[in-house]
Amino acid sequence: MPNFELHSHKQIIKHREVVDDDWSVLKLVEDGTPDTVEVPAGKIIVPLKVWQAQREQLLGRAARKELGIWFASDELANTVKDDLDKFAVIAVDFPKFSDGRGYSIAYNLRKRLGYQGELRAIGDVLRDQLFQMYRCGFNAYATRQDRNIHDALKGLTVFSETYQASVDNELPLFRRHPRGALPEHSDLGAGI
Amino acid sequence: MYRYDQYDHLIVRERIAQYRDQVRRRLADELTEEEFLPLRLQNGLYMQRHAYMLRIAVPYGLLSTAQMRMFAHIARKYDRGYGHFTTRQNIQFNWIELEQTPDILTDLASVEMHAIQTSGNCIRNTTTDEYAGVAADEIIDPRPYAELIRQWSTFHPEFIALPRKFKIAINGAVEDRAAIAVHDIGLTAVRNDAGEVGFKFMVGGGLGRTPIIGSVINDFVPWQHLLTYTEAIMRVYNQFGRRDNKYKARIKILVKAVGAEEFARLVEAEFADLKDGPETLTREEVERVAQWFNPKPYLTLPSIDPRAEHAGDKAFANWLQRNVKPHKVPGYASVVLSLKKTGVPPGDATAEQMDFVADLADKYSFGELRVTHEQNLVLADVEQSKLFEVWQQAKARGLATPNIGLLTDMISCPGGDYCSLANAKSIPIAAAIAERFDNLDFQHDIGDIELNISGCINACGHHHVGHIGVLGVDKDGAEWYQVSIGGAQGNESAIGKIIGPSFSAPQMPEVVGRLLEVYVKNRVEGERFVDVAQRLGVAPFKEHVYATPIPAGAKVGEDEYA
């Protein structure tokens, strides 16, 4: 019995398109320990802890661009700050859509550590989170497979302007645009 | 007041489209109720005991008359003819149909309003002093900064799924009228020796099941860094706040667990990377926002004593004493319209009253109103010479009860009559106490006192900081009330102490009566109830309240006191 499971999506959203995907996400099952798990061949995204435990063995696969890592939501971006250029993909797990730690992990990977590669949201990833995920630096989304991925794509285009700076926009609204113009047509209280 | 520019309008319009589609998907079962829940909460829509409740944001409690009339319209068209003003300076409607909420938001957008982030685990409405801009002890007007925080926190992509809700209060005056010490972040404006404006940051205050007074983590953050320093705090909290237990998820638990000094160090480490970055505020941006809060076109008027002209009118004199507040501009005053008339749930207003106060504000107060965190309304800029007129008109509509700061000016949450979280009712307790002490001469004799009632441990009624605090608890399926004394908000914030075993609803008026007897017996000149409670401690109050059994015959909520 292997002490891990592999999860794969036939399709993910990447750069605002639905694309085929050939990566698998390795998850340890009960009794699985990071240092003993045998990472199978192929393009595998392993838990951060597995990378930390088996770094020497995995370096070669990483060099062949067949290795990615994923962060659990309670792990911190800066734990791998010197290895970021080694991974073909970094994923961040959202165990529940209500767990927002992944947004800060993404922000820190991009803004503080300068990670440039694929940053993929995995786990409980639904349409209504995609816009904020995008803003925090994700560029790939393994959306939940019980939902229509083409519908989910619509989640990326909800807002055309935002107030604050984040990864998607270096500058907040007040530095991007001159502000203060009131709308030409006032419909004040039109609904009353 | 702040006016939306084209970008504010665009963002709110796109939000409505997003939300309308979310409602459509929920009704089509494309979204489960579990998935819809955080989405609707971030739009202020709760499922309550009987129906949906919609909480609408009143940013920092400031309203135009067009906005107030829109509330009246919503009350009539979509609800049952009234609304409830809350301790968050917001308004909520209790009888809302899910299908109608997108239309309500469309109506609201036409008066530059929304319901964004009035609930959910995100940054909520920033609250402030209801006398901001007119208070004589003001260091700076906090409202432009509150508006900047509103914009910055609106749909902040990183802080939309925090461990728990997050509340910020900002005070610009010497006296804290925004209860900053019991907020997740409490800000107060300060000037340094060079006269520059900055903010003192308190973090980790809060009520609920673990009441804590916030800790100062930085005495002076220059105004330019208001948003970046707040962002640093939010990032620390988002990463390290507990998520395993809903009741230990607020930032106060984190600050307590790591200690304020260590917490401050973590924040400084985050802030180091943000300092002087693009989110740093510019003078130009602050001035752009501040121009909307510029002083009103005040007339040059003599200061007058309105009492003099109506010397024989005791009722008017009472109202002047309790409901009229000093103003920094000569010849003007601020008027508090009491939403605490006996027999009416604290904070409730009918559609007719809303229309009426809008008319009053148009006529007497530059078309603006404020909501107080004590659940009253304020006309901030009334000419002193017009006070008698205002009083007569307000009185005719039941809005001139001269009880501001007195016993019947209670804070009360909606309690078990509406709220599905409540363990006990609040409104009938408030009503029974109000009826028992309806006598105004008695109330004026008792003087300043804050009685706060919460129907459950979540403390929406701020019972911990009431001079007398009442907390509804559930014991074996029955409703009981625990009483604390000595709590206070403001500069001397304190958490009240529980006096002993809890009481049944019918006993509550007598309990309050006995507490007041101890106060009256022990007070020295000028001492308020809270001063005596803090000076003597719980013991003498406890002794008197429990000395003889309190009859439990009368039924609270019925009219035997009438």
mmCIF file with all atom_site columns, N, CA and C in Angstrom, chain A residues 76 96-97 100-101 104 107-108 112 127-128 132 135 144 147 159-160 163-165 170 172 174-175 177 179-183 188-189 191, chain B residues 4-9 14 21-22 25 30 34-35 38 73 110 151-152 154 158 160-161 235 238 243 270 273 278-280 285 288:
data_model
loop_
_atom_site.group_PDB
_atom_site.id
_atom_site.type_symbol
_atom_site.label_atom_id
_atom_site.label_alt_id
_atom_site.label_comp_id
_atom_site.label_asym_id
_atom_site.label_entity_id
_atom_site.label_seq_id
_atom_site.pdbx_PDB_ins_code
_atom_site.Cartn_x
_atom_site.Cartn_y
_atom_site.Cartn_z
_atom_site.occupancy
_atom_site.B_iso_or_equiv
_atom_site.pdbx_formal_charge
_atom_site.auth_seq_id
_atom_site.auth_comp_id
_atom_site.auth_asym_id
_atom_site.auth_atom_id
_atom_site.pdbx_PDB_model_num
ATOM 1   N N  . LEU A 1 76  ? 4.656   28.642 5.823   1.00 0.00 ? 76  LEU A N  1
ATOM 2   C CA . LEU A 1 76  ? 5.036   30.015 5.489   1.00 0.00 ? 76  LEU A CA 1
ATOM 3   C C  . LEU A 1 76  ? 5.930   30.050 4.251   1.00 0.00 ? 76  LEU A C  1
ATOM 4   N N  . LYS A 1 96  ? -10.149 24.643 2.765   1.00 0.00 ? 96  LYS A N  1
ATOM 5   C CA . LYS A 1 96  ? -11.546 25.089 2.747   1.00 0.00 ? 96  LYS A CA 1
ATOM 6   C C  . LYS A 1 96  ? -11.542 26.447 2.071   1.00 0.00 ? 96  LYS A C  1
ATOM 7   N N  . PHE A 1 97  ? -12.616 26.749 1.341   1.00 0.00 ? 97  PHE A N  1
ATOM 8   C CA . PHE A 1 97  ? -12.619 28.064 0.695   1.00 0.00 ? 97  PHE A CA 1
ATOM 9   C C  . PHE A 1 97  ? -12.604 29.198 1.708   1.00 0.00 ? 97  PHE A C  1
ATOM 10  N N  . GLY A 1 100 ? -8.256  31.624 4.430   1.00 0.00 ? 100 GLY A N  1
ATOM 11  C CA . GLY A 1 100 ? -7.621  32.637 3.591   1.00 0.00 ? 100 GLY A CA 1
ATOM 12  C C  . GLY A 1 100 ? -6.117  32.753 3.733   1.00 0.00 ? 100 GLY A C  1
ATOM 13  N N  . ARG A 1 101 ? -5.491  31.807 4.414   1.00 0.00 ? 101 ARG A N  1
ATOM 14  C CA . ARG A 1 101 ? -4.036  31.922 4.589   1.00 0.00 ? 101 ARG A CA 1
ATOM 15  C C  . ARG A 1 101 ? -3.291  31.816 3.269   1.00 0.00 ? 101 ARG A C  1
ATOM 16  N N  . SER A 1 104 ? -2.137  35.027 1.653   1.00 0.00 ? 104 SER A N  1
ATOM 17  C CA . SER A 1 104 ? -0.910  35.646 2.168   1.00 0.00 ? 104 SER A CA 1
ATOM 18  C C  . SER A 1 104 ? 0.330   34.860 1.738   1.00 0.00 ? 104 SER A C  1
ATOM 19  N N  . TYR A 1 107 ? 0.910   36.041 -1.778  1.00 0.00 ? 107 TYR A N  1
ATOM 20  C CA . TYR A 1 107 ? 1.434   37.414 -1.772  1.00 0.00 ? 107 TYR A CA 1
ATOM 21  C C  . TYR A 1 107 ? 2.915   37.419 -1.414  1.00 0.00 ? 107 TYR A C  1
ATOM 22  N N  . ASN A 1 108 ? 3.245   36.673 -0.355  1.00 0.00 ? 108 ASN A N  1
ATOM 23  C CA . ASN A 1 108 ? 4.639   36.672 0.092   1.00 0.00 ? 108 ASN A CA 1
ATOM 24  C C  . ASN A 1 108 ? 5.565   36.014 -0.930  1.00 0.00 ? 108 ASN A C  1
ATOM 25  N N  . ARG A 1 112 ? 7.418   39.376 -1.694  1.00 0.00 ? 112 ARG A N  1
ATOM 26  C CA . ARG A 1 112 ? 8.580   39.445 -0.810  1.00 0.00 ? 112 ARG A CA 1
ATOM 27  C C  . ARG A 1 112 ? 9.716   38.577 -1.312  1.00 0.00 ? 112 ARG A C  1
ATOM 28  N N  . ARG A 1 127 ? -15.183 29.263 -8.197  1.00 0.00 ? 127 ARG A N  1
ATOM 29  C CA . ARG A 1 127 ? -15.292 30.449 -9.050  1.00 0.00 ? 127 ARG A CA 1
ATOM 30  C C  . ARG A 1 127 ? -15.191 31.779 -8.301  1.00 0.00 ? 127 ARG A C  1
ATOM 31  N N  . ASP A 1 128 ? -15.881 31.854 -7.161  1.00 0.00 ? 128 ASP A N  1
ATOM 32  C CA . ASP A 1 128 ? -15.961 33.151 -6.489  1.00 0.00 ? 128 ASP A CA 1
ATOM 33  C C  . ASP A 1 128 ? -14.700 33.537 -5.731  1.00 0.00 ? 128 ASP A C  1
ATOM 34  N N  . GLN A 1 132 ? -9.800  37.168 -6.330  1.00 0.00 ? 132 GLN A N  1
ATOM 35  C CA . GLN A 1 132 ? -8.828  37.546 -5.293  1.00 0.00 ? 132 GLN A CA 1
ATOM 36  C C  . GLN A 1 132 ? -7.573  36.686 -5.360  1.00 0.00 ? 132 GLN A C  1
ATOM 37  N N  . ARG A 1 135 ? -5.476  38.275 -7.922  1.00 0.00 ? 135 ARG A N  1
ATOM 38  C CA . ARG A 1 135 ? -4.885  39.521 -7.438  1.00 0.00 ? 135 ARG A CA 1
ATOM 39  C C  . ARG A 1 135 ? -3.693  39.253 -6.510  1.00 0.00 ? 135 ARG A C  1
ATOM 40  N N  . ARG A 1 144 ? -12.401 23.083 -8.461  1.00 0.00 ? 144 ARG A N  1
ATOM 41  C CA . ARG A 1 144 ? -13.014 21.852 -7.974  1.00 0.00 ? 144 ARG A CA 1
ATOM 42  C C  . ARG A 1 144 ? -13.690 21.117 -9.115  1.00 0.00 ? 144 ARG A C  1
ATOM 43  N N  . ARG A 1 147 ? -17.399 21.034 -10.478 1.00 0.00 ? 147 ARG A N  1
ATOM 44  C CA . ARG A 1 147 ? -17.995 22.242 -11.046 1.00 0.00 ? 147 ARG A CA 1
ATOM 45  C C  . ARG A 1 147 ? -17.453 22.486 -12.445 1.00 0.00 ? 147 ARG A C  1
ATOM 46  N N  . PHE A 1 159 ? -14.296 42.260 -11.599 1.00 0.00 ? 159 PHE A N  1
ATOM 47  C CA . PHE A 1 159 ? -14.089 43.699 -11.394 1.00 0.00 ? 159 PHE A CA 1
ATOM 48  C C  . PHE A 1 159 ? -13.081 44.235 -12.412 1.00 0.00 ? 159 PHE A C  1
ATOM 49  N N  . SER A 1 160 ? -13.355 45.427 -12.904 1.00 0.00 ? 160 SER A N  1
ATOM 50  C CA . SER A 1 160 ? -12.404 46.043 -13.825 1.00 0.00 ? 160 SER A CA 1
ATOM 51  C C  . SER A 1 160 ? -11.516 47.071 -13.119 1.00 0.00 ? 160 SER A C  1
ATOM 52  N N  . TYR A 1 163 ? -9.386  49.040 -5.568  1.00 0.00 ? 163 TYR A N  1
ATOM 53  C CA . TYR A 1 163 ? -8.845  50.169 -4.803  1.00 0.00 ? 163 TYR A CA 1
ATOM 54  C C  . TYR A 1 163 ? -7.366  50.003 -4.454  1.00 0.00 ? 163 TYR A C  1
ATOM 55  N N  . GLN A 1 164 ? -7.047  48.820 -3.936  1.00 0.00 ? 164 GLN A N  1
ATOM 56  C CA . GLN A 1 164 ? -5.745  48.692 -3.272  1.00 0.00 ? 164 GLN A CA 1
ATOM 57  C C  . GLN A 1 164 ? -4.713  47.997 -4.169  1.00 0.00 ? 164 GLN A C  1
ATOM 58  N N  . ALA A 1 165 ? -3.454  48.203 -3.810  1.00 0.00 ? 165 ALA A N  1
ATOM 59  C CA . ALA A 1 165 ? -2.380  47.501 -4.501  1.00 0.00 ? 165 ALA A CA 1
ATOM 60  C C  . ALA A 1 165 ? -2.353  46.055 -4.042  1.00 0.00 ? 165 ALA A C  1
ATOM 61  N N  . GLU A 1 170 ? 0.847   46.976 -8.897  1.00 0.00 ? 170 GLU A N  1
ATOM 62  C CA . GLU A 1 170 ? 1.842   47.521 -7.976  1.00 0.00 ? 170 GLU A CA 1
ATOM 63  C C  . GLU A 1 170 ? 1.287   48.747 -7.258  1.00 0.00 ? 170 GLU A C  1
ATOM 64  N N  . PRO A 1 172 ? -1.832  51.384 -5.954  1.00 0.00 ? 172 PRO A N  1
ATOM 65  C CA . PRO A 1 172 ? -3.246  51.510 -5.604  1.00 0.00 ? 172 PRO A CA 1
ATOM 66  C C  . PRO A 1 172 ? -3.951  52.456 -6.575  1.00 0.00 ? 172 PRO A C  1
ATOM 67  N N  . PHE A 1 174 ? -5.388  55.237 -6.329  1.00 0.00 ? 174 PHE A N  1
ATOM 68  C CA . PHE A 1 174 ? -5.111  56.679 -6.298  1.00 0.00 ? 174 PHE A CA 1
ATOM 69  C C  . PHE A 1 174 ? -3.773  57.033 -6.946  1.00 0.00 ? 174 PHE A C  1
ATOM 70  N N  . ARG A 1 175 ? -2.915  56.056 -7.152  1.00 0.00 ? 175 ARG A N  1
ATOM 71  C CA . ARG A 1 175 ? -1.668  56.333 -7.887  1.00 0.00 ? 175 ARG A CA 1
ATOM 72  C C  . ARG A 1 175 ? -1.780  55.943 -9.358  1.00 0.00 ? 175 ARG A C  1
ATOM 73  N N  . HIS A 1 177 ? -4.736  56.351 -11.256 1.00 0.00 ? 177 HIS A N  1
ATOM 74  C CA . HIS A 1 177 ? -5.631  57.245 -11.992 1.00 0.00 ? 177 HIS A CA 1
ATOM 75  C C  . HIS A 1 177 ? -5.805  58.548 -11.221 1.00 0.00 ? 177 HIS A C  1
ATOM 76  N N  . ARG A 1 179 ? -8.109  60.899 -9.542  1.00 0.00 ? 179 ARG A N  1
ATOM 77  C CA . ARG A 1 179 ? -9.442  60.586 -9.018  1.00 0.00 ? 179 ARG A CA 1
ATOM 78  C C  . ARG A 1 179 ? -10.211 61.860 -8.714  1.00 0.00 ? 179 ARG A C  1
ATOM 79  N N  . GLY A 1 180 ? -11.504 61.688 -8.526  1.00 0.00 ? 180 GLY A N  1
ATOM 80  C CA . GLY A 1 180 ? -12.303 62.805 -8.042  1.00 0.00 ? 180 GLY A CA 1
ATOM 81  C C  . GLY A 1 180 ? -13.378 63.245 -9.000  1.00 0.00 ? 180 GLY A C  1
ATOM 82  N N  . ALA A 1 181 ? -13.337 62.751 -10.252 1.00 0.00 ? 181 ALA A N  1
ATOM 83  C CA . ALA A 1 181 ? -14.374 63.178 -11.189 1.00 0.00 ? 181 ALA A CA 1
ATOM 84  C C  . ALA A 1 181 ? -15.699 62.545 -10.793 1.00 0.00 ? 181 ALA A C  1
ATOM 85  N N  . LEU A 1 182 ? -16.682 63.389 -10.545 1.00 0.00 ? 182 LEU A N  1
ATOM 86  C CA . LEU A 1 182 ? -17.999 62.855 -10.241 1.00 0.00 ? 182 LEU A CA 1
ATOM 87  C C  . LEU A 1 182 ? -18.662 62.429 -11.541 1.00 0.00 ? 182 LEU A C  1
ATOM 88  N N  . PRO A 1 183 ? -19.532 61.438 -11.468 1.00 0.00 ? 183 PRO A N  1
ATOM 89  C CA . PRO A 1 183 ? -20.199 60.987 -12.685 1.00 0.00 ? 183 PRO A CA 1
ATOM 90  C C  . PRO A 1 183 ? -21.007 62.117 -13.310 1.00 0.00 ? 183 PRO A C  1
ATOM 91  N N  . LEU A 1 188 ? -29.093 60.288 -8.314  1.00 0.00 ? 188 LEU A N  1
ATOM 92  C CA . LEU A 1 188 ? -29.206 60.242 -6.861  1.00 0.00 ? 188 LEU A CA 1
ATOM 93  C C  . LEU A 1 188 ? -30.631 59.873 -6.426  1.00 0.00 ? 188 LEU A C  1
ATOM 94  N N  . GLY A 1 189 ? -30.718 58.767 -5.739  1.00 0.00 ? 189 GLY A N  1
ATOM 95  C CA . GLY A 1 189 ? -32.012 58.372 -5.197  1.00 0.00 ? 189 GLY A CA 1
ATOM 96  C C  . GLY A 1 189 ? -32.994 57.875 -6.244  1.00 0.00 ? 189 GLY A C  1
ATOM 97  N N  . GLY A 1 191 ? -33.891 55.086 -7.102  1.00 0.00 ? 191 GLY A N  1
ATOM 98  C CA . GLY A 1 191 ? -34.726 53.942 -6.732  1.00 0.00 ? 191 GLY A CA 1
ATOM 99  C C  . GLY A 1 191 ? -35.907 54.289 -5.840  1.00 0.00 ? 191 GLY A C  1
ATOM 100 N N  . TYR B 2 4   ? -19.042 59.585 -4.077  1.00 0.00 ? 4   TYR B N  1
ATOM 101 C CA . TYR B 2 4   ? -18.413 58.606 -4.961  1.00 0.00 ? 4   TYR B CA 1
ATOM 102 C C  . TYR B 2 4   ? -17.915 59.298 -6.220  1.00 0.00 ? 4   TYR B C  1
ATOM 103 N N  . ASP B 2 5   ? -16.730 58.940 -6.654  1.00 0.00 ? 5   ASP B N  1
ATOM 104 C CA . ASP B 2 5   ? -16.314 59.352 -7.991  1.00 0.00 ? 5   ASP B CA 1
ATOM 105 C C  . ASP B 2 5   ? -16.617 58.192 -8.950  1.00 0.00 ? 5   ASP B C  1
ATOM 106 N N  . GLN B 2 6   ? -16.166 58.328 -10.186 1.00 0.00 ? 6   GLN B N  1
ATOM 107 C CA . GLN B 2 6   ? -16.528 57.319 -11.190 1.00 0.00 ? 6   GLN B CA 1
ATOM 108 C C  . GLN B 2 6   ? -16.021 55.920 -10.808 1.00 0.00 ? 6   GLN B C  1
ATOM 109 N N  . TYR B 2 7   ? -14.904 55.856 -10.096 1.00 0.00 ? 7   TYR B N  1
ATOM 110 C CA . TYR B 2 7   ? -14.354 54.541 -9.728  1.00 0.00 ? 7   TYR B CA 1
ATOM 111 C C  . TYR B 2 7   ? -15.160 53.891 -8.614  1.00 0.00 ? 7   TYR B C  1
ATOM 112 N N  . ASP B 2 8   ? -15.534 54.684 -7.610  1.00 0.00 ? 8   ASP B N  1
ATOM 113 C CA . ASP B 2 8   ? -16.380 54.130 -6.544  1.00 0.00 ? 8   ASP B CA 1
ATOM 114 C C  . ASP B 2 8   ? -17.673 53.574 -7.141  1.00 0.00 ? 8   ASP B C  1
ATOM 115 N N  . HIS B 2 9   ? -18.257 54.361 -8.049  1.00 0.00 ? 9   HIS B N  1
ATOM 116 C CA . HIS B 2 9   ? -19.498 53.908 -8.691  1.00 0.00 ? 9   HIS B CA 1
ATOM 117 C C  . HIS B 2 9   ? -19.298 52.608 -9.457  1.00 0.00 ? 9   HIS B C  1
ATOM 118 N N  . GLU B 2 14  ? -20.199 46.902 -10.245 1.00 0.00 ? 14  GLU B N  1
ATOM 119 C CA . GLU B 2 14  ? -19.705 45.561 -10.585 1.00 0.00 ? 14  GLU B CA 1
ATOM 120 C C  . GLU B 2 14  ? -19.978 44.578 -9.444  1.00 0.00 ? 14  GLU B C  1
ATOM 121 N N  . ASP B 2 21  ? -25.572 37.661 -9.663  1.00 0.00 ? 21  ASP B N  1
ATOM 122 C CA . ASP B 2 21  ? -25.308 36.358 -10.272 1.00 0.00 ? 21  ASP B CA 1
ATOM 123 C C  . ASP B 2 21  ? -25.126 35.268 -9.209  1.00 0.00 ? 21  ASP B C  1
ATOM 124 N N  . GLN B 2 22  ? -24.526 35.637 -8.089  1.00 0.00 ? 22  GLN B N  1
ATOM 125 C CA . GLN B 2 22  ? -24.378 34.662 -7.001  1.00 0.00 ? 22  GLN B CA 1
ATOM 126 C C  . GLN B 2 22  ? -25.746 34.230 -6.471  1.00 0.00 ? 22  GLN B C  1
ATOM 127 N N  . ARG B 2 25  ? -27.270 31.918 -8.972  1.00 0.00 ? 25  ARG B N  1
ATOM 128 C CA . ARG B 2 25  ? -26.686 30.571 -8.903  1.00 0.00 ? 25  ARG B CA 1
ATOM 129 C C  . ARG B 2 25  ? -27.156 29.818 -7.661  1.00 0.00 ? 25  ARG B C  1
ATOM 130 N N  . GLU B 2 30  ? -26.781 26.005 -8.195  1.00 0.00 ? 30  GLU B N  1
ATOM 131 C CA . GLU B 2 30  ? -25.402 25.863 -8.673  1.00 0.00 ? 30  GLU B CA 1
ATOM 132 C C  . GLU B 2 30  ? -24.419 26.140 -7.548  1.00 0.00 ? 30  GLU B C  1
ATOM 133 N N  . GLU B 2 34  ? -23.806 26.130 1.834   1.00 0.00 ? 34  GLU B N  1
ATOM 134 C CA . GLU B 2 34  ? -22.519 26.282 2.509   1.00 0.00 ? 34  GLU B CA 1
ATOM 135 C C  . GLU B 2 34  ? -21.586 27.201 1.720   1.00 0.00 ? 34  GLU B C  1
ATOM 136 N N  . GLU B 2 35  ? -21.620 27.039 0.395   1.00 0.00 ? 35  GLU B N  1
ATOM 137 C CA . GLU B 2 35  ? -20.755 27.882 -0.440  1.00 0.00 ? 35  GLU B CA 1
ATOM 138 C C  . GLU B 2 35  ? -21.271 29.310 -0.540  1.00 0.00 ? 35  GLU B C  1
ATOM 139 N N  . PRO B 2 38  ? -20.566 32.328 2.917   1.00 0.00 ? 38  PRO B N  1
ATOM 140 C CA . PRO B 2 38  ? -19.585 33.416 3.049   1.00 0.00 ? 38  PRO B CA 1
ATOM 141 C C  . PRO B 2 38  ? -19.795 34.523 2.017   1.00 0.00 ? 38  PRO B C  1
ATOM 142 N N  . HIS B 2 73  ? -37.403 54.219 2.261   1.00 0.00 ? 73  HIS B N  1
ATOM 143 C CA . HIS B 2 73  ? -37.949 53.536 1.081   1.00 0.00 ? 73  HIS B CA 1
ATOM 144 C C  . HIS B 2 73  ? -37.771 52.020 1.189   1.00 0.00 ? 73  HIS B C  1
ATOM 145 N N  . SER B 2 110 ? -27.778 53.842 -5.906  1.00 0.00 ? 110 SER B N  1
ATOM 146 C CA . SER B 2 110 ? -28.211 55.130 -6.458  1.00 0.00 ? 110 SER B CA 1
ATOM 147 C C  . SER B 2 110 ? -28.005 56.267 -5.458  1.00 0.00 ? 110 SER B C  1
ATOM 148 N N  . GLN B 2 151 ? -11.957 52.434 1.628   1.00 0.00 ? 151 GLN B N  1
ATOM 149 C CA . GLN B 2 151 ? -11.606 52.101 0.252   1.00 0.00 ? 151 GLN B CA 1
ATOM 150 C C  . GLN B 2 151 ? -10.526 51.018 0.216   1.00 0.00 ? 151 GLN B C  1
ATOM 151 N N  . TRP B 2 152 ? -9.514  51.195 1.033   1.00 0.00 ? 152 TRP B N  1
ATOM 152 C CA . TRP B 2 152 ? -8.412  50.228 1.032   1.00 0.00 ? 152 TRP B CA 1
ATOM 153 C C  . TRP B 2 152 ? -8.888  48.825 1.411   1.00 0.00 ? 152 TRP B C  1
ATOM 154 N N  . THR B 2 154 ? -11.947 47.585 1.092   1.00 0.00 ? 154 THR B N  1
ATOM 155 C CA . THR B 2 154 ? -13.025 47.063 0.261   1.00 0.00 ? 154 THR B CA 1
ATOM 156 C C  . THR B 2 154 ? -12.485 46.047 -0.738  1.00 0.00 ? 154 THR B C  1
ATOM 157 N N  . GLU B 2 158 ? -6.436  39.907 -0.146  1.00 0.00 ? 158 GLU B N  1
ATOM 158 C CA . GLU B 2 158 ? -5.696  39.033 0.763   1.00 0.00 ? 158 GLU B CA 1
ATOM 159 C C  . GLU B 2 158 ? -6.437  38.834 2.088   1.00 0.00 ? 158 GLU B C  1
ATOM 160 N N  . ILE B 2 160 ? -9.857  38.668 2.751   1.00 0.00 ? 160 ILE B N  1
ATOM 161 C CA . ILE B 2 160 ? -11.280 38.449 2.516   1.00 0.00 ? 160 ILE B CA 1
ATOM 162 C C  . ILE B 2 160 ? -11.757 37.184 3.237   1.00 0.00 ? 160 ILE B C  1
ATOM 163 N N  . ALA B 2 161 ? -10.812 36.368 3.692   1.00 0.00 ? 161 ALA B N  1
ATOM 164 C CA . ALA B 2 161 ? -11.181 35.134 4.421   1.00 0.00 ? 161 ALA B CA 1
ATOM 165 C C  . ALA B 2 161 ? -10.264 35.013 5.634   1.00 0.00 ? 161 ALA B C  1
ATOM 166 N N  . ARG B 2 235 ? -1.642  41.093 7.829   1.00 0.00 ? 235 ARG B N  1
ATOM 167 C CA . ARG B 2 235 ? -0.907  39.937 7.297   1.00 0.00 ? 235 ARG B CA 1
ATOM 168 C C  . ARG B 2 235 ? -0.429  39.030 8.424   1.00 0.00 ? 235 ARG B C  1
ATOM 169 N N  . ASN B 2 238 ? -3.593  37.227 9.553   1.00 0.00 ? 238 ASN B N  1
ATOM 170 C CA . ASN B 2 238 ? -4.072  36.232 8.590   1.00 0.00 ? 238 ASN B CA 1
ATOM 171 C C  . ASN B 2 238 ? -3.225  34.959 8.633   1.00 0.00 ? 238 ASN B C  1
ATOM 172 N N  . ARG B 2 243 ? -7.284  29.202 13.653  1.00 0.00 ? 243 ARG B N  1
ATOM 173 C CA . ARG B 2 243 ? -8.437  28.832 12.831  1.00 0.00 ? 243 ARG B CA 1
ATOM 174 C C  . ARG B 2 243 ? -9.045  27.504 13.272  1.00 0.00 ? 243 ARG B C  1
ATOM 175 N N  . GLU B 2 270 ? 6.898   42.778 9.115   1.00 0.00 ? 270 GLU B N  1
ATOM 176 C CA . GLU B 2 270 ? 6.092   42.898 7.894   1.00 0.00 ? 270 GLU B CA 1
ATOM 177 C C  . GLU B 2 270 ? 6.147   44.323 7.352   1.00 0.00 ? 270 GLU B C  1
ATOM 178 N N  . ASP B 2 273 ? 8.948   45.769 5.001   1.00 0.00 ? 273 ASP B N  1
ATOM 179 C CA . ASP B 2 273 ? 8.872   45.558 3.555   1.00 0.00 ? 273 ASP B CA 1
ATOM 180 C C  . ASP B 2 273 ? 7.856   46.458 2.868   1.00 0.00 ? 273 ASP B C  1
ATOM 181 N N  . PRO B 2 278 ? 4.156   51.660 -2.479  1.00 0.00 ? 278 PRO B N  1
ATOM 182 C CA . PRO B 2 278 ? 3.126   52.401 -3.224  1.00 0.00 ? 278 PRO B CA 1
ATOM 183 C C  . PRO B 2 278 ? 1.852   52.695 -2.440  1.00 0.00 ? 278 PRO B C  1
ATOM 184 N N  . GLU B 2 279 ? 1.553   51.880 -1.424  1.00 0.00 ? 279 GLU B N  1
ATOM 185 C CA . GLU B 2 279 ? 0.307   52.115 -0.685  1.00 0.00 ? 279 GLU B CA 1
ATOM 186 C C  . GLU B 2 279 ? 0.456   53.242 0.343   1.00 0.00 ? 279 GLU B C  1
ATOM 187 N N  . THR B 2 280 ? 1.671   53.778 0.464   1.00 0.00 ? 280 THR B N  1
ATOM 188 C CA . THR B 2 280 ? 1.891   54.904 1.362   1.00 0.00 ? 280 THR B CA 1
ATOM 189 C C  . THR B 2 280 ? 1.004   56.081 0.935   1.00 0.00 ? 280 THR B C  1
ATOM 190 N N  . GLU B 2 285 ? -3.666  62.712 -1.937  1.00 0.00 ? 285 GLU B N  1
ATOM 191 C CA . GLU B 2 285 ? -4.805  61.797 -1.815  1.00 0.00 ? 285 GLU B CA 1
ATOM 192 C C  . GLU B 2 285 ? -5.609  62.081 -0.543  1.00 0.00 ? 285 GLU B C  1
ATOM 193 N N  . ARG B 2 288 ? -7.579  65.130 -1.229  1.00 0.00 ? 288 ARG B N  1
ATOM 194 C CA . ARG B 2 288 ? -8.697  64.870 -2.136  1.00 0.00 ? 288 ARG B CA 1
ATOM 195 C C  . ARG B 2 288 ? -9.904  64.325 -1.366  1.00 0.00 ? 288 ARG B C  1
#
